Amino acid sequence: MDLKDRAKQQLRDASESVASVLFEQAKKLPFVKDRIAAEYDKMMAELRRAAKPYADEYPRCESLPEQGRSREQVLAQMQAMSDREASRWQEGFVSGAVYHGDPEHRRFLEQAYAIHSQTNPLHSDLWPSVTKYEAEIVAMTADMLGAKQAGPTAEVCGTVSSGGTESILMAMKTYRDRARAEQGNDKPNIVAATSAHAAFDKASQYFGIELRKIPVGDDFRADVKAMKKAVDRHTICLVGSAPCFPHGVIDPIPELAAIAFARNIGFHTDACLGGFVLPWARELGFPITEFDFRVEGVTSISADTHKYGYAAKGTSVLLYRDKALRKHQWFTLTNWPGGIYFSPTFAGSRAGGISAACWAAMQAIGRQGYLDATEAILQTAKQLREGIAAMPDLQVLGDPLWVISFAAADPKSLDVYRVGDAMTKRRWNLNGLHRPSCVHIAVTLRHTQAGVVERFLEDLRASIEEVKRTPAGSGGMAPVYGIAATLPARGAVSDILGMYMDALYEV
């Protein structure tokens, strides 16, 4: 990114900050507040209908039933809703979300969970089987991500968490606590690209860490020079993605990790999305930017077992280069009247069956299984990417392997969000993104089924033509993403998201 682009980014950030302040002040004026509320209500009516499709089909349970319902009746209702929802992901209409989905694999994981459904890793003395599973999940993942190539002084270790967000939160909390304990650093900051996962923003808010977001370059990868310039004596960690969620590209991790190594600060590779794809892609001969413990300076990695590790939701692995760093993650309490208490991650009690199912998945799939799955996914993604790139109205962003982001070739003549809505009408569930306005599909094993690629490309072409010949309507997600992409007052977008989350918890 050149100086001109950087200046534009800074000006936009400043404009949004001012606009947000003015918007919050304006909302206090009664006539403005009423007008805004009316606009919100119109938008929320559509979003609420989409969020509550069962509103009028089943009794609303606002309190416990006086007498318990029969188990058969309860299960029948649950099965009916599950059956209705399953076909979209089973037939390959969904981006990400369900990464394996084969019926036999699902039943196998359900059996593994059932065997250990009553276990809890918090009570390691009662269920040492679960702690064995978790230790081996960590070891197998570490071996896959370069533990043996990390150097003679490394002692790669880690923990199992509930998902990628918890892994990232735990890592950032660990770096903060190490900096506080060893350096007296009370003004910690993290340097990351704007494409880094939202979990880093969450860590910033939760733990009082400044997050310095650096715009990406024209290739949508982290800007090495700009990130280096943002580092100062209070920086506790640099972040790189392998790949980033929005555009599916891998940041220049060797160069970024070298900056961290030279400054003796942490470097976290967020491989939540790619941790169980990239090692096998590399082995299959695909050109992969190095990202794991083979890279000097990488001090922690997050990798989601419940994505392309094909475990049940929700498990993830957080790895550290050495135990001296991991010790800052532990929580211990020695003076509680309830006894000595310790917990490796945020949760106290956890479902041991989830970890058991994760271990079972990794054992059953093995190296060859992951290689075969990765090859199928990457070949499918290649066909999808080439098909999208051949459409004159669209352009593929960056150089992705299997998370393919595409935008309108001419945003003035085609609204890509409306294309996404048209795809939704055809049963597809894609991810809307912004900055720039685009849509992506994360390819999974569900998409490797016969006919899925052809169906996707056919529907995408039809959706483009529909949008080009049809005036814009008021429904769908296009209006929301349009506001998010263009409205400088970010408070308005936050208001809408907050109301949507409120709606999710309405009975």
XYZ file of C-alpha atoms in Angstrom:
507
model
C 0.000 0.000 0.000
C 1.459 3.360 -1.032
C 1.355 6.674 0.861
C -1.686 7.870 -1.082
C -3.717 4.782 -0.165
C -2.584 4.994 3.442
C -3.632 8.636 3.602
C -7.062 7.719 2.207
C -7.459 5.021 4.853
C -6.524 7.421 7.652
C -8.916 10.047 6.294
C -11.742 7.492 6.098
C -11.085 6.332 9.675
C -11.097 9.925 10.903
C -14.300 10.685 8.983
C -16.009 7.626 10.440
C -14.953 8.605 13.940
C -16.391 12.114 13.571
C -19.545 10.818 11.853
C -20.119 8.278 14.607
C -19.875 10.935 17.321
C -22.307 13.199 15.453
C -24.692 10.299 14.887
C -24.764 9.374 18.580
C -25.448 13.005 19.492
C -28.182 13.319 16.850
C -29.943 10.213 18.197
C -30.653 12.122 21.402
C -32.907 14.582 19.540
C -36.507 13.288 19.724
C -37.471 13.910 16.080
C -34.229 12.361 14.823
C -34.554 9.429 17.203
C -38.079 8.683 15.963
C -37.034 8.793 12.311
C -34.085 6.511 12.893
C -36.290 4.084 14.851
C -38.775 3.965 11.957
C -36.018 3.104 9.488
C -34.634 0.460 11.821
C -38.095 -1.092 12.224
C -38.524 -1.477 8.462
C -35.166 -3.174 8.108
C -35.628 -5.390 11.167
C -39.004 -6.704 10.001
C -37.311 -8.561 7.146
C -34.368 -9.708 9.256
C -36.670 -10.934 12.020
C -38.721 -13.016 9.589
C -35.539 -14.636 8.299
C -34.288 -15.340 11.836
C -37.565 -16.846 13.098
C -38.947 -19.208 10.422
C -40.616 -21.429 13.069
C -42.421 -18.592 14.829
C -45.922 -19.720 13.877
C -45.339 -23.457 13.435
C -44.551 -24.642 16.942
C -45.739 -23.612 20.422
C -43.642 -20.881 21.978
C -42.045 -22.130 25.185
C -41.959 -19.060 27.416
C -41.974 -21.146 30.596
C -41.422 -24.741 31.580
C -44.265 -27.127 30.670
C -46.377 -28.002 33.703
C -45.832 -31.669 32.947
C -42.847 -32.841 30.971
C -43.530 -33.740 27.349
C -42.817 -37.262 26.182
C -39.315 -37.853 24.930
C -40.739 -39.145 21.662
C -42.650 -35.902 21.138
C -39.638 -33.747 21.961
C -37.359 -35.705 19.632
C -39.926 -35.656 16.834
C -40.080 -31.847 16.913
C -36.293 -31.580 16.980
C -35.936 -34.033 14.109
C -38.481 -32.148 11.994
C -36.548 -28.887 12.305
C -33.228 -30.614 11.727
C -34.506 -32.350 8.597
C -35.686 -29.062 7.134
C -32.336 -27.358 7.769
C -30.045 -30.200 6.751
C -30.615 -30.418 3.018
C -28.873 -27.126 2.184
C -25.568 -28.113 3.736
C -25.876 -31.792 2.828
C -26.293 -30.924 -0.844
C -23.400 -28.456 -0.879
C -25.256 -25.135 -0.914
C -23.386 -23.690 2.089
C -20.077 -21.845 2.347
C -18.005 -23.367 5.162
C -20.121 -24.164 8.261
C -20.187 -27.978 7.747
C -16.785 -29.157 6.607
C -17.252 -32.911 6.311
C -20.881 -33.935 6.738
C -20.701 -37.490 5.443
C -23.455 -39.492 7.235
C -21.122 -42.303 8.325
C -18.575 -39.836 9.679
C -21.298 -37.980 11.579
C -22.610 -41.191 13.148
C -19.081 -42.160 14.149
C -18.542 -38.830 15.923
C -21.939 -39.119 17.614
C -20.979 -42.563 18.912
C -17.652 -41.259 20.219
C -19.451 -38.402 21.976
C -22.066 -40.716 23.458
C -19.409 -42.928 25.050
C -18.019 -39.897 26.897
C -21.176 -37.770 27.200
C -20.896 -37.504 31.009
C -17.210 -36.584 31.163
C -15.719 -33.242 32.125
C -12.012 -32.375 31.684
C -12.226 -30.115 34.754
C -12.260 -33.322 36.790
C -9.099 -34.863 35.391
C -8.937 -37.310 38.295
C -12.321 -38.778 37.366
C -11.845 -38.874 33.606
C -8.150 -39.279 32.718
C -9.312 -40.669 29.358
C -10.373 -37.183 28.271
C -7.096 -35.586 29.334
C -5.321 -38.289 27.335
C -7.408 -37.376 24.290
C -6.699 -33.673 24.653
C -2.960 -34.147 25.147
C -2.823 -36.292 22.015
C -4.957 -33.841 20.002
C -2.393 -31.168 20.846
C 0.550 -33.450 20.038
C -0.878 -34.587 16.686
C -1.666 -31.008 15.665
C 1.765 -29.779 16.762
C 3.453 -32.504 14.726
C 1.412 -31.466 11.680
C 2.376 -27.794 12.169
C 6.151 -28.116 12.296
C 6.929 -28.982 15.912
C 9.792 -31.267 14.886
C 11.243 -28.540 12.655
C 10.934 -25.762 15.245
C 14.550 -26.017 16.392
C 16.426 -27.672 19.253
C 15.326 -25.169 21.914
C 11.619 -25.345 21.097
C 9.192 -27.395 23.149
C 5.940 -26.978 21.244
C 2.928 -27.391 23.510
C -0.651 -26.202 23.710
C -4.239 -26.650 24.813
C -7.643 -27.569 23.400
C -10.247 -24.794 23.310
C -13.892 -24.470 22.305
C -13.150 -22.856 18.930
C -11.000 -20.413 17.013
C -12.249 -17.351 18.870
C -11.302 -18.817 22.249
C -7.900 -19.889 20.900
C -7.203 -16.343 19.691
C -8.523 -14.771 22.897
C -6.371 -17.072 25.030
C -3.270 -16.310 22.954
C -3.723 -12.537 23.223
C -4.421 -12.784 26.951
C -1.235 -14.849 27.289
C 0.894 -12.256 25.488
C -0.624 -9.471 27.572
C 0.055 -11.270 30.831
C 3.618 -12.167 29.843
C 4.364 -8.555 28.914
C 2.845 -7.374 32.174
C 4.782 -9.894 34.291
C 8.157 -9.774 32.545
C 8.307 -6.186 31.263
C 5.851 -4.202 33.352
C 4.059 -3.294 30.133
C 0.757 -1.638 31.087
C -0.054 -0.201 27.640
C 0.020 -3.313 25.437
C -0.805 -3.235 21.743
C -1.233 -5.790 18.966
C -0.405 -5.083 15.316
C -2.583 -6.856 12.748
C -3.890 -6.382 9.226
C -7.459 -5.192 8.738
C -8.186 -8.647 7.313
C -7.329 -10.374 10.613
C -10.199 -12.215 12.271
C -12.767 -10.319 14.362
C -11.614 -12.325 17.398
C -8.620 -9.980 17.661
C -11.026 -7.048 18.018
C -12.842 -9.020 20.682
C -9.572 -9.675 22.519
C -8.778 -5.969 22.311
C -12.116 -5.049 23.885
C -12.115 -7.789 26.507
C -8.535 -7.421 27.699
C -7.811 -3.709 27.297
C -5.243 -4.211 24.530
C -4.849 -1.600 21.807
C -5.345 -3.138 18.371
C -3.456 -1.378 15.612
C -5.093 -2.281 12.326
C -2.983 -1.918 9.216
C -4.570 -1.841 5.722
C -3.709 -4.699 3.399
C -1.920 -4.285 0.089
C -3.339 -4.592 -3.394
C -2.929 -8.376 -3.125
C -5.041 -8.370 0.078
C -2.068 -9.614 2.113
C -0.689 -7.859 5.191
C 1.540 -4.867 4.419
C 4.907 -5.791 5.939
C 6.431 -2.288 5.897
C 3.333 -0.675 7.374
C 3.075 -3.288 10.118
C 6.749 -2.885 10.973
C 6.268 0.863 11.247
C 3.365 0.366 13.682
C 5.464 -1.649 16.156
C 6.736 0.162 19.236
C 8.063 -0.710 22.690
C 4.559 -1.549 23.928
C 3.793 -4.031 21.144
C 3.249 -7.512 22.556
C 2.336 -9.413 19.387
C 2.143 -9.264 15.605
C -0.519 -11.255 13.779
C -0.578 -13.049 10.439
C -3.380 -15.097 8.875
C -3.014 -18.422 7.070
C -5.278 -17.721 5.324
C -7.383 -14.688 6.231
C -11.120 -15.293 6.397
C -12.273 -12.550 3.976
C -10.138 -13.238 0.915
C -8.505 -16.613 1.543
C -4.929 -15.369 1.044
C -1.935 -16.146 3.255
C -0.104 -13.212 4.793
C 3.698 -12.923 4.288
C 4.312 -14.689 7.575
C 8.104 -15.275 7.272
C 8.683 -11.540 6.800
C 6.281 -10.558 9.576
C 7.658 -13.153 11.988
C 11.174 -11.878 11.309
C 10.094 -8.442 12.559
C 8.714 -10.005 15.745
C 11.820 -12.136 16.248
C 14.129 -9.132 15.865
C 12.123 -7.193 18.457
C 11.764 -10.205 20.795
C 7.962 -9.997 20.783
C 5.270 -12.555 20.041
C 4.017 -13.583 16.627
C 0.708 -15.383 16.260
C -0.268 -17.284 13.131
C -4.032 -17.489 12.902
C -4.405 -20.785 11.039
C -7.900 -21.466 12.355
C -9.127 -21.748 8.790
C -6.042 -23.253 7.173
C -4.278 -25.249 9.862
C -5.699 -28.564 8.665
C -5.406 -27.757 4.944
C -2.091 -25.996 4.343
C 0.256 -28.736 5.655
C -1.358 -31.255 3.305
C -1.509 -28.783 0.425
C 2.231 -28.257 0.862
C 2.788 -32.017 0.839
C 0.695 -32.263 -2.331
C 3.011 -29.793 -4.045
C 0.934 -26.614 -3.947
C 2.962 -23.395 -3.510
C 2.309 -22.503 0.127
C 3.769 -19.531 1.997
C 5.440 -20.933 5.118
C 3.345 -20.190 8.180
C 3.969 -22.635 11.027
C 6.734 -23.417 13.556
C 9.161 -24.005 10.714
C 9.293 -20.202 10.562
C 11.652 -18.642 13.071
C 9.724 -16.088 15.095
C 6.321 -17.798 15.044
C 5.555 -18.224 18.728
C 1.917 -19.375 18.668
C -0.607 -20.863 16.235
C -4.362 -21.366 16.364
C -5.840 -24.194 14.269
C -9.462 -25.306 14.302
C -10.041 -29.021 14.530
C -13.775 -28.444 14.059
C -13.255 -26.988 10.591
C -11.016 -28.915 8.204
C -9.937 -31.221 11.029
C -13.452 -32.680 10.605
C -14.171 -32.909 14.333
C -17.499 -32.043 15.906
C -18.231 -28.422 16.869
C -16.583 -26.949 18.854
C -12.903 -27.657 19.297
C -9.756 -25.814 18.349
C -6.088 -26.135 19.232
C -3.854 -23.337 20.478
C -0.133 -24.084 20.214
C 2.880 -22.304 21.727
C 6.537 -22.619 20.812
C 7.471 -23.271 24.454
C 6.034 -23.881 27.900
C 7.500 -20.650 29.272
C 4.962 -18.782 27.162
C 2.053 -21.149 27.768
C 2.320 -20.784 31.539
C 0.888 -17.263 31.229
C -2.350 -18.799 29.957
C -3.041 -20.841 33.096
C -5.544 -19.725 35.710
C -4.904 -20.855 39.278
C -6.558 -19.905 42.575
C -5.038 -21.197 45.783
C -6.971 -19.341 48.518
C -10.598 -20.008 47.548
C -12.814 -21.521 50.286
C -14.045 -23.953 47.652
C -10.600 -25.501 47.427
C -7.651 -25.229 45.065
C -8.926 -24.292 41.623
C -7.181 -24.329 38.269
C -8.332 -24.100 34.673
C -6.249 -24.127 31.484
C -8.752 -22.186 29.326
C -11.673 -19.798 29.865
C -14.255 -22.451 30.669
C -14.330 -24.389 33.890
C -16.552 -27.362 33.134
C -16.400 -28.529 29.526
C -18.018 -31.313 27.527
C -15.449 -34.086 27.459
C -17.424 -35.849 24.751
C -16.513 -33.072 22.298
C -12.802 -33.672 22.848
C -13.312 -37.430 22.624
C -15.054 -37.008 19.266
C -12.223 -34.757 18.049
C -9.599 -37.351 18.967
C -11.703 -40.043 17.303
C -11.958 -38.011 14.085
C -8.209 -37.452 13.875
C -7.472 -41.104 14.582
C -9.979 -42.370 12.029
C -8.974 -39.999 9.218
C -5.199 -40.180 9.566
C -2.579 -38.585 7.320
C -3.829 -40.176 4.117
C -7.397 -39.164 4.823
C -6.418 -35.517 5.282
C -4.285 -35.625 2.131
C -7.153 -37.060 0.091
C -9.670 -34.552 1.480
C -7.354 -31.624 0.830
C -6.658 -32.701 -2.725
C -10.389 -33.018 -3.458
C -11.133 -29.609 -1.963
C -8.332 -27.816 -3.795
C -9.234 -29.374 -7.136
C -12.865 -28.361 -6.647
C -11.831 -24.858 -5.612
C -9.707 -24.543 -8.752
C -12.737 -25.306 -10.922
C -14.862 -22.807 -9.010
C -12.227 -20.091 -9.164
C -11.691 -20.535 -12.893
C -15.436 -20.533 -13.517
C -15.966 -17.332 -11.526
C -12.967 -15.612 -13.129
C -14.386 -16.388 -16.579
C -17.525 -14.356 -15.855
C -17.007 -10.830 -17.265
C -19.175 -9.224 -14.575
C -17.054 -10.583 -11.700
C -13.459 -10.567 -10.524
C -11.716 -12.922 -8.102
C -9.897 -11.036 -5.336
C -6.310 -11.922 -4.478
C -4.797 -15.332 -5.134
C -6.887 -17.751 -3.038
C -6.596 -21.523 -2.873
C -9.994 -22.622 -1.540
C -11.661 -19.586 0.101
C -12.700 -17.704 -3.024
C -13.769 -14.088 -2.726
C -15.296 -12.307 -5.701
C -16.501 -8.774 -6.393
C -18.257 -6.964 -9.203
C -15.900 -6.054 -12.039
C -17.766 -2.736 -12.195
C -19.478 -1.995 -8.849
C -21.407 0.881 -10.445
C -23.225 -1.456 -12.816
C -23.612 -4.521 -10.565
C -24.389 -4.789 -6.831
C -22.580 -7.922 -5.662
C -24.706 -8.042 -2.498
C -27.841 -8.306 -4.611
C -26.134 -11.141 -6.468
C -25.609 -12.780 -3.068
C -29.300 -12.341 -2.257
C -30.264 -13.833 -5.631
C -28.054 -16.812 -4.816
C -29.830 -17.129 -1.460
C -33.150 -17.457 -3.311
C -31.535 -20.370 -5.131
C -30.746 -21.967 -1.721
C -27.075 -20.937 -1.574
C -25.667 -19.599 1.672
C -22.613 -17.441 0.930
C -20.656 -14.983 3.061
C -21.115 -11.277 2.409
C -17.991 -9.185 3.035
C -17.035 -5.542 2.700
C -14.050 -3.264 2.210
C -14.189 -4.007 -0.634
C -17.780 -5.099 -1.274
C -17.615 -8.790 -2.156
C -18.917 -12.294 -1.479
C -16.996 -15.480 -0.803
C -17.420 -19.224 -0.727
C -15.270 -21.431 1.520
C -15.006 -24.770 -0.283
C -15.580 -27.894 1.820
C -15.965 -31.601 1.189
C -19.674 -30.952 0.624
C -18.751 -29.065 -2.560
C -16.668 -31.936 -3.934
C -19.830 -33.950 -4.618
C -20.701 -34.536 -8.263
C -22.538 -31.661 -9.909
C -22.121 -29.059 -7.150
C -19.562 -26.897 -8.989
C -21.653 -26.897 -12.153
C -24.799 -26.010 -10.203
C -23.022 -23.159 -8.396
C -21.667 -21.592 -11.578
C -24.997 -21.966 -13.390
C -26.869 -20.342 -10.501
C -24.283 -17.580 -10.222
C -24.645 -16.696 -13.901
C -28.436 -16.707 -13.547
C -28.224 -14.523 -10.416
C -26.084 -11.946 -12.199
C -28.551 -11.732 -15.061
C -31.473 -11.449 -12.634
C -29.840 -8.540 -10.789
C -28.980 -6.748 -14.032
C -32.558 -6.825 -15.290
C -34.438 -6.344 -11.971
C -34.737 -3.086 -9.954
C -33.395 -3.200 -6.438
C -35.887 -4.318 -3.791
C -35.994 -3.768 -0.043
C -35.462 -7.281 1.313
C -32.484 -9.557 1.873
C -29.075 -8.703 3.270
C -28.072 -6.316 0.477
C -29.462 -3.227 2.273
C -27.623 -4.111 5.488
C -24.312 -4.683 3.734
C -24.903 -1.594 1.640
C -25.226 0.499 4.788
C -22.184 -1.169 6.323
C -20.135 -0.471 3.211
C -21.153 3.148 2.685
C -22.467 4.727 5.886
C -19.664 6.515 7.777
C -21.575 6.476 11.081
C -20.599 3.011 12.297
C -22.966 3.343 15.254
C -25.906 2.809 12.918
C -24.484 -0.507 11.765
C -23.813 -1.544 15.369
C -27.391 -0.629 16.286
C -28.773 -2.893 13.549
C -26.515 -5.780 14.559
C -27.472 -5.341 18.192
C -31.174 -5.419 17.341
C -30.631 -8.500 15.213
C -28.972 -10.278 18.143
C -31.861 -9.177 20.364
C -34.226 -10.733 17.826
C -32.363 -14.035 17.929
C -33.224 -14.365 21.618
C -36.868 -13.453 21.217
C -39.241 -16.388 21.778
